[in-house]
Amino acid sequence: MIALIVAWAATGGGVAQAHELGFAGLLSASNMEELPDITLGSGKPLAEGPMTLKSGTGYELEIVSDGSGELGLEGPGFFRAIWINEIVVNDLEIRPLGLDSVEFDDAGTMEIEFIAIKPGQYFLRIPGSKGESQRVEITIQ
């Protein structure tokens, strides 16, 4: 009986212990980073340069459209290598099971909150585009 009490006390007395990141685990504020914005605009580069992410880290990515054209963003490989917590558009929160692409018909902002999962080389690009500035390379380490 004493061995049971000692074992119980050693595990925190039956009280759930918080992960070092906090009770929210990977979604804790201390594990979240903001990425540079991706800008959708006719003739404008998507991003300043390639992005490097760490597997297990949470990120917030803002995609901003200037409304200069009906523009989309695709990256099925990238979207399958992350777990999306939520997408926020006009203060509406969407919690999808998956994503292939997004499209803006007008000017606006979309925020995607996600956890990088699967290491590898990925991209996001404007569908049908061939220019290097219309594509952003993303590495998950």
PDB file of C-alpha atoms in Angstrom:
ATOM      1  CA  MET A   1       0.000   0.000   0.000  1.00  0.00           C
ATOM      2  CA  ILE A   2       2.794   2.438   0.824  1.00  0.00           C
ATOM      3  CA  ALA A   3       4.406   1.716  -2.586  1.00  0.00           C
ATOM      4  CA  LEU A   4       1.105   2.684  -4.236  1.00  0.00           C
ATOM      5  CA  ILE A   5       0.924   5.965  -2.318  1.00  0.00           C
ATOM      6  CA  VAL A   6       4.554   6.800  -3.197  1.00  0.00           C
ATOM      7  CA  ALA A   7       3.895   6.023  -6.891  1.00  0.00           C
ATOM      8  CA  TRP A   8       0.711   8.128  -6.806  1.00  0.00           C
ATOM      9  CA  ALA A   9       2.546  11.085  -5.237  1.00  0.00           C
ATOM     10  CA  ALA A  10       5.437  10.774  -7.733  1.00  0.00           C
ATOM     11  CA  THR A  11       3.018  11.210 -10.644  1.00  0.00           C
ATOM     12  CA  GLY A  12       1.625  14.439  -9.237  1.00  0.00           C
ATOM     13  CA  GLY A  13      -1.032  12.935  -7.010  1.00  0.00           C
ATOM     14  CA  GLY A  14      -3.374  12.088  -9.860  1.00  0.00           C
ATOM     15  CA  VAL A  15      -3.565  15.698 -11.080  1.00  0.00           C
ATOM     16  CA  ALA A  16      -3.069  16.153 -14.819  1.00  0.00           C
ATOM     17  CA  GLN A  17       0.301  17.739 -15.497  1.00  0.00           C
ATOM     18  CA  ALA A  18       0.688  20.413 -18.173  1.00  0.00           C
ATOM     19  CA  HIS A  19       3.016  19.760 -21.074  1.00  0.00           C
ATOM     20  CA  GLU A  20       5.999  22.121 -21.062  1.00  0.00           C
ATOM     21  CA  LEU A  21       4.188  24.212 -23.694  1.00  0.00           C
ATOM     22  CA  GLY A  22       1.126  24.649 -21.472  1.00  0.00           C
ATOM     23  CA  PHE A  23      -2.271  22.974 -21.294  1.00  0.00           C
ATOM     24  CA  ALA A  24      -2.977  23.774 -24.963  1.00  0.00           C
ATOM     25  CA  GLY A  25       0.127  21.811 -25.997  1.00  0.00           C
ATOM     26  CA  LEU A  26       1.209  22.597 -29.552  1.00  0.00           C
ATOM     27  CA  LEU A  27      -1.445  25.324 -29.792  1.00  0.00           C
ATOM     28  CA  SER A  28      -0.005  27.248 -26.812  1.00  0.00           C
ATOM     29  CA  ALA A  29       0.857  30.871 -27.513  1.00  0.00           C
ATOM     30  CA  SER A  30       4.504  30.127 -26.688  1.00  0.00           C
ATOM     31  CA  ASN A  31       4.622  27.682 -29.635  1.00  0.00           C
ATOM     32  CA  MET A  32       3.086  30.060 -32.214  1.00  0.00           C
ATOM     33  CA  GLU A  33       5.022  32.183 -34.706  1.00  0.00           C
ATOM     34  CA  GLU A  34       3.823  34.719 -37.272  1.00  0.00           C
ATOM     35  CA  LEU A  35       4.989  34.291 -40.837  1.00  0.00           C
ATOM     36  CA  PRO A  36       5.522  37.141 -43.318  1.00  0.00           C
ATOM     37  CA  ASP A  37       2.362  37.933 -45.278  1.00  0.00           C
ATOM     38  CA  ILE A  38       1.681  36.451 -48.692  1.00  0.00           C
ATOM     39  CA  THR A  39       0.356  39.131 -51.056  1.00  0.00           C
ATOM     40  CA  LEU A  40      -1.918  38.384 -53.980  1.00  0.00           C
ATOM     41  CA  GLY A  41      -1.776  41.161 -56.552  1.00  0.00           C
ATOM     42  CA  SER A  42      -1.504  41.286 -60.322  1.00  0.00           C
ATOM     43  CA  GLY A  43       2.191  41.436 -61.212  1.00  0.00           C
ATOM     44  CA  LYS A  44       3.350  41.506 -57.583  1.00  0.00           C
ATOM     45  CA  PRO A  45       5.600  38.871 -55.957  1.00  0.00           C
ATOM     46  CA  LEU A  46       3.838  36.553 -53.496  1.00  0.00           C
ATOM     47  CA  ALA A  47       6.480  36.794 -50.776  1.00  0.00           C
ATOM     48  CA  GLU A  48       9.853  38.316 -49.983  1.00  0.00           C
ATOM     49  CA  GLY A  49      11.558  34.932 -50.257  1.00  0.00           C
ATOM     50  CA  PRO A  50      11.400  31.285 -49.262  1.00  0.00           C
ATOM     51  CA  MET A  51      10.036  30.247 -45.857  1.00  0.00           C
ATOM     52  CA  THR A  52      11.545  27.705 -43.482  1.00  0.00           C
ATOM     53  CA  LEU A  53       9.248  26.162 -40.869  1.00  0.00           C
ATOM     54  CA  LYS A  54       9.866  23.732 -38.006  1.00  0.00           C
ATOM     55  CA  SER A  55       7.774  20.599 -37.649  1.00  0.00           C
ATOM     56  CA  GLY A  56       5.694  20.760 -34.469  1.00  0.00           C
ATOM     57  CA  THR A  57       5.599  24.560 -34.397  1.00  0.00           C
ATOM     58  CA  GLY A  58       2.420  26.566 -34.834  1.00  0.00           C
ATOM     59  CA  TYR A  59       2.194  29.375 -37.361  1.00  0.00           C
ATOM     60  CA  GLU A  60      -0.125  32.197 -38.354  1.00  0.00           C
ATOM     61  CA  LEU A  61      -0.058  33.109 -42.035  1.00  0.00           C
ATOM     62  CA  GLU A  62      -1.931  36.078 -43.481  1.00  0.00           C
ATOM     63  CA  ILE A  63      -2.825  36.020 -47.150  1.00  0.00           C
ATOM     64  CA  VAL A  64      -3.687  39.502 -48.386  1.00  0.00           C
ATOM     65  CA  SER A  65      -5.342  40.250 -51.734  1.00  0.00           C
ATOM     66  CA  ASP A  66      -5.230  43.790 -53.099  1.00  0.00           C
ATOM     67  CA  GLY A  67      -8.275  43.144 -55.309  1.00  0.00           C
ATOM     68  CA  SER A  68      -6.399  43.832 -58.543  1.00  0.00           C
ATOM     69  CA  GLY A  69      -7.631  40.558 -59.982  1.00  0.00           C
ATOM     70  CA  GLU A  70      -9.457  37.353 -59.191  1.00  0.00           C
ATOM     71  CA  LEU A  71      -6.478  35.425 -57.819  1.00  0.00           C
ATOM     72  CA  GLY A  72      -6.068  32.103 -56.084  1.00  0.00           C
ATOM     73  CA  LEU A  73      -3.355  30.301 -54.210  1.00  0.00           C
ATOM     74  CA  GLU A  74      -2.719  26.562 -54.504  1.00  0.00           C
ATOM     75  CA  GLY A  75      -0.378  24.174 -52.766  1.00  0.00           C
ATOM     76  CA  PRO A  76      -1.976  20.770 -52.189  1.00  0.00           C
ATOM     77  CA  GLY A  77       1.318  19.194 -51.064  1.00  0.00           C
ATOM     78  CA  PHE A  78       1.882  21.929 -48.498  1.00  0.00           C
ATOM     79  CA  PHE A  79      -1.702  21.836 -47.246  1.00  0.00           C
ATOM     80  CA  ARG A  80      -1.385  18.068 -46.695  1.00  0.00           C
ATOM     81  CA  ALA A  81       1.858  18.538 -44.736  1.00  0.00           C
ATOM     82  CA  ILE A  82       0.221  20.779 -42.125  1.00  0.00           C
ATOM     83  CA  TRP A  83      -2.664  20.498 -39.663  1.00  0.00           C
ATOM     84  CA  ILE A  84      -4.966  23.496 -39.997  1.00  0.00           C
ATOM     85  CA  ASN A  85      -6.450  24.721 -36.735  1.00  0.00           C
ATOM     86  CA  GLU A  86      -8.530  27.488 -38.278  1.00  0.00           C
ATOM     87  CA  ILE A  87      -8.982  29.861 -41.179  1.00  0.00           C
ATOM     88  CA  VAL A  88     -10.327  33.309 -40.374  1.00  0.00           C
ATOM     89  CA  VAL A  89     -12.081  35.406 -43.043  1.00  0.00           C
ATOM     90  CA  ASN A  90     -14.003  38.564 -42.053  1.00  0.00           C
ATOM     91  CA  ASP A  91     -14.022  37.466 -38.400  1.00  0.00           C
ATOM     92  CA  LEU A  92     -15.583  34.110 -39.395  1.00  0.00           C
ATOM     93  CA  GLU A  93     -13.610  31.120 -38.126  1.00  0.00           C
ATOM     94  CA  ILE A  94     -13.531  28.012 -40.303  1.00  0.00           C
ATOM     95  CA  ARG A  95     -12.094  24.708 -39.059  1.00  0.00           C
ATOM     96  CA  PRO A  96     -11.587  22.558 -42.166  1.00  0.00           C
ATOM     97  CA  LEU A  97     -10.471  18.953 -42.395  1.00  0.00           C
ATOM     98  CA  GLY A  98      -8.299  19.825 -45.378  1.00  0.00           C
ATOM     99  CA  LEU A  99      -7.558  22.386 -48.020  1.00  0.00           C
ATOM    100  CA  ASP A 100      -6.340  22.372 -51.619  1.00  0.00           C
ATOM    101  CA  SER A 101      -6.503  26.014 -52.590  1.00  0.00           C
ATOM    102  CA  VAL A 102      -8.075  29.384 -51.784  1.00  0.00           C
ATOM    103  CA  GLU A 103      -9.319  32.167 -54.053  1.00  0.00           C
ATOM    104  CA  PHE A 104     -10.029  35.866 -53.624  1.00  0.00           C
ATOM    105  CA  ASP A 105     -12.606  37.568 -55.861  1.00  0.00           C
ATOM    106  CA  ASP A 106     -12.069  40.951 -54.186  1.00  0.00           C
ATOM    107  CA  ALA A 107      -9.616  42.638 -51.841  1.00  0.00           C
ATOM    108  CA  GLY A 108      -9.435  41.011 -48.428  1.00  0.00           C
ATOM    109  CA  THR A 109      -7.403  39.174 -45.835  1.00  0.00           C
ATOM    110  CA  MET A 110      -7.420  35.538 -44.775  1.00  0.00           C
ATOM    111  CA  GLU A 111      -5.514  34.213 -41.774  1.00  0.00           C
ATOM    112  CA  ILE A 112      -4.556  30.549 -41.573  1.00  0.00           C
ATOM    113  CA  GLU A 113      -3.422  29.154 -38.220  1.00  0.00           C
ATOM    114  CA  PHE A 114      -1.679  25.788 -38.526  1.00  0.00           C
ATOM    115  CA  ILE A 115       0.892  23.360 -37.139  1.00  0.00           C
ATOM    116  CA  ALA A 116       3.694  22.304 -39.503  1.00  0.00           C
ATOM    117  CA  ILE A 117       3.807  18.490 -39.472  1.00  0.00           C
ATOM    118  CA  LYS A 118       5.558  16.675 -42.318  1.00  0.00           C
ATOM    119  CA  PRO A 119       9.142  17.691 -43.176  1.00  0.00           C
ATOM    120  CA  GLY A 120       9.848  18.307 -46.849  1.00  0.00           C
ATOM    121  CA  GLN A 121       9.943  20.833 -49.698  1.00  0.00           C
ATOM    122  CA  TYR A 122       6.634  22.462 -50.681  1.00  0.00           C
ATOM    123  CA  PHE A 123       5.249  25.513 -52.460  1.00  0.00           C
ATOM    124  CA  LEU A 124       2.299  27.858 -52.677  1.00  0.00           C
ATOM    125  CA  ARG A 125       1.621  29.482 -56.060  1.00  0.00           C
ATOM    126  CA  ILE A 126      -0.923  31.288 -58.141  1.00  0.00           C
ATOM    127  CA  PRO A 127      -2.601  28.539 -60.230  1.00  0.00           C
ATOM    128  CA  GLY A 128      -1.367  28.412 -63.816  1.00  0.00           C
ATOM    129  CA  SER A 129       1.484  30.836 -63.193  1.00  0.00           C
ATOM    130  CA  LYS A 130       5.034  30.106 -64.291  1.00  0.00           C
ATOM    131  CA  GLY A 131       6.921  33.114 -62.932  1.00  0.00           C
ATOM    132  CA  GLU A 132       9.238  32.615 -59.964  1.00  0.00           C
ATOM    133  CA  SER A 133       7.757  35.606 -58.142  1.00  0.00           C
ATOM    134  CA  GLN A 134       4.285  34.005 -58.355  1.00  0.00           C
ATOM    135  CA  ARG A 135       5.461  31.102 -56.198  1.00  0.00           C
ATOM    136  CA  VAL A 136       6.845  30.826 -52.671  1.00  0.00           C
ATOM    137  CA  GLU A 137       9.009  27.878 -51.663  1.00  0.00           C
ATOM    138  CA  ILE A 138       8.356  26.441 -48.200  1.00  0.00           C
ATOM    139  CA  THR A 139      10.607  24.019 -46.345  1.00  0.00           C
ATOM    140  CA  ILE A 140       9.413  22.156 -43.264  1.00  0.00           C
ATOM    141  CA  GLN A 141      12.343  20.871 -41.199  1.00  0.00           C
TER     142      GLN A 141
END
